[in-house]
């Protein structure tokens, strides 16, 4: 596990509601395009290598924290996708729901220490069919989320073009592409396992 250096990259851009079934499980209206928001590098922690165990601290006394497994994309110097991974977008769900209900921005429900967990990177050339391979999240040995990139409403190249319309992107930036259905609460002491066929496996200890 490595604590992400402050200047390792400029930002993380995240897509919300990019899987139809996830939007439905939240009871939200499905937007014509995914919602975009950002997290700073200071909120990230990363796996150093395959089969690593990331230590992630959950915020205390701030309500329910939900896990959301996501396909991650990394940009190269040409601002194109050069590697993929799996990550977790952690969310203070009670706080986010309250802010949304009042029509207020909900960024503070998304940004906190260790709220963005980044897995080991797999070079795109070594995983050309990553959109077709099922990814899985287990919590204490039980499968809680799974999906395929092909289930995304907005696919990676289209999403990257969409993001570039709104944000100045930089080399090394990370894109979280949204989560499939099956989100739920995570608590201190639980162990998460993320896997993507034979290409990627790592764990997160909460």
C-alpha atoms as one frame of an Amber mdcrd trajectory, in Angstrom:
protein
   0.000   0.000   0.000   1.167   3.527  -0.751  -0.143   6.851   0.404  -0.567
   8.852  -2.807   1.902  11.772  -2.930   0.212  15.148  -3.117   1.617  15.857
  -6.580   1.400  12.326  -8.026  -1.321  13.562 -10.354  -3.534  16.599 -10.652
  -6.986  15.180  -9.956  -9.477  12.357 -10.097 -12.620  12.880 -12.170 -15.581
  10.667 -11.324 -18.690   9.809 -13.315 -21.934   9.394 -11.419 -24.933   7.389
 -12.648 -23.046   5.795 -15.524 -24.738   2.431 -14.874 -28.512   2.471 -15.325
 -29.276  -0.082 -12.616 -27.253   1.875 -10.031 -29.215   5.061 -10.742 -32.412
   3.058 -10.277 -31.324   1.585  -6.941 -30.710   5.102  -5.615 -34.182   6.132
  -6.732 -32.689   8.988  -8.748 -33.732  10.313 -12.111 -31.411   9.106 -14.870
 -29.622  12.125 -16.384 -29.028  12.352 -20.153 -25.287  12.243 -19.422 -23.390
  11.072 -16.332 -22.802  13.511 -13.491 -19.193  14.717 -13.176 -17.380  15.542
  -9.938 -13.784  15.542  -8.685 -11.687  14.289  -5.803  -8.196  15.591  -4.914
  -5.124  13.324  -4.691  -5.077  13.930  -0.933  -8.204  11.774  -0.623  -6.567
   8.772  -2.334  -4.722   5.674  -1.178  -3.324   3.125  -3.624  -2.264  -0.494
  -3.838   1.446  -0.722  -4.520   1.249  -3.982  -6.458  -0.919  -6.969  -7.322
  -2.244  -8.856  -4.268  -1.397  -5.890  -2.021  -3.618  -5.068   0.962  -4.593
  -1.417   1.253  -5.269  -0.059   4.739  -8.185   2.409   4.590  -9.525   4.404
   7.510 -13.242   5.165   7.630 -14.396   8.519   9.026 -15.821   8.308  12.538
 -19.210   9.634  13.589 -20.207  10.833  10.111 -22.931   8.335   9.290 -23.062
   5.375   6.928 -20.173   4.873   4.483 -20.958   3.040   1.240 -18.575   1.167
  -1.067 -18.761   1.598  -4.848 -16.485  -0.491  -7.069 -15.435   1.238 -10.296
 -13.295   0.734 -13.382 -10.450   3.268 -13.335  -8.676   4.842 -16.307  -5.261
   6.538 -16.261  -4.156   9.184 -18.752  -0.724   9.333 -20.374   1.236  12.370
 -21.559  -0.952  12.552 -24.674  -4.031  12.634 -22.413  -5.188   9.277 -23.727
  -6.009   6.144 -21.740  -2.897   4.016 -21.177  -3.831   1.809 -18.195  -6.842
   0.504 -16.295  -7.533  -0.628 -12.745 -10.293  -1.163 -10.219 -10.997   1.192
  -7.348 -13.460   2.116  -4.658 -15.316   5.408  -4.475 -16.366   5.656  -0.827
 -19.379   7.796  -0.030 -20.871   9.286   3.135 -24.341   8.199   2.045 -26.437
   9.817   4.801 -24.728  13.150   4.268 -24.958  12.926   0.494 -28.668  12.043
   0.626 -29.401  14.990   2.911 -27.504  17.423   0.702 -29.208  16.120  -2.448
 -32.628  16.382  -0.821 -31.978  20.065  -0.169 -30.673  20.717  -3.661 -27.176
  21.493  -2.372 -23.796  20.324  -3.757 -22.811  16.980  -2.250 -19.039  17.075
  -2.687 -18.400  16.890   1.079 -20.172  13.533   1.060 -17.566  12.261  -1.400
 -14.254  13.844  -0.365 -12.527  12.677   2.807  -9.299  10.854   3.682  -9.072
   7.443   1.953 -12.337   8.019   0.086 -10.681   7.099  -3.232  -8.953   3.723
  -3.328  -6.840   2.981  -6.398  -5.768  -0.501  -7.418  -2.597  -1.575  -9.246
  -2.470  -0.426 -12.864  -2.673  -2.830 -15.814  -1.277  -1.610 -19.124  -4.018
  -1.322 -21.715  -1.929  -3.327 -24.184  -1.963  -6.254 -21.749  -5.741  -6.081
 -21.240  -7.305  -5.043 -24.577 -10.672  -6.698 -23.837 -11.104  -5.223 -20.357
 -14.616  -4.041 -21.185 -15.752  -7.637 -21.646 -14.231  -9.090 -18.449 -16.379
  -9.207 -15.299 -15.051  -7.398 -12.237 -16.076  -8.406  -8.718 -16.141  -6.907
  -5.236 -16.369  -9.212  -2.226 -16.872  -8.039   1.349 -15.806 -10.517   4.034
 -15.851 -13.223   1.361 -19.353 -12.474   0.049 -19.869 -11.138  -3.468 -21.627
  -7.767  -3.151 -20.997  -6.096  -6.520 -20.085  -7.213  -9.994 -20.304  -5.834
 -13.501 -18.685  -5.363 -16.880 -17.448  -2.233 -18.566 -19.815  -2.921 -21.437
 -22.691  -2.158 -19.035 -21.637   1.503 -18.825 -24.006   4.030 -20.367 -21.045
   6.134 -21.516 -18.048   4.071 -22.594 -14.452   5.133 -21.718 -13.423   6.949
 -24.904 -16.740   8.791 -25.040 -16.467   9.604 -21.334 -12.950  10.968 -21.778
 -14.094  13.252 -24.599 -17.026  14.402 -22.459 -14.750  15.157 -19.494 -12.325
  17.092 -21.696 -15.201  19.378 -22.703 -15.481  20.526 -19.087 -12.147  20.032
 -17.298  -8.515  20.692 -18.281  -6.966  17.239 -17.997  -3.354  16.454 -17.082
  -0.973  13.555 -17.504  -1.528  10.966 -14.784  -5.106  12.029 -14.040  -7.430
   9.222 -12.985 -11.018   8.695 -14.134 -13.525   6.704 -12.059 -16.126   5.475
 -14.545 -19.112   4.872 -12.262 -20.434   1.927 -10.271 -22.859  -0.895 -11.059
 -25.787  -1.793  -8.809 -25.167  -3.418  -5.438 -23.724  -0.597  -3.350 -23.957
  -0.958   0.404 -22.436  -0.102   3.781 -18.922  -0.929   4.936 -17.682  -0.876
   8.521 -14.386  -0.886  10.411 -12.789  -4.331  10.498 -14.262  -5.565   7.217
 -12.097  -6.891   4.377 -12.857  -6.079   0.741 -11.458  -8.087  -2.179 -11.402
  -6.629  -5.687 -10.741  -8.849  -8.690 -10.889  -8.602 -12.476 -10.467 -12.048
 -13.965  -6.811 -13.085 -13.789  -5.545  -9.574 -14.529  -6.030  -7.865 -11.163
  -6.520  -8.808  -7.523  -6.003  -6.821  -4.336  -7.616  -6.284  -0.936  -8.726
  -3.373   1.229  -8.711  -3.668   5.006 -11.071  -1.220   6.690
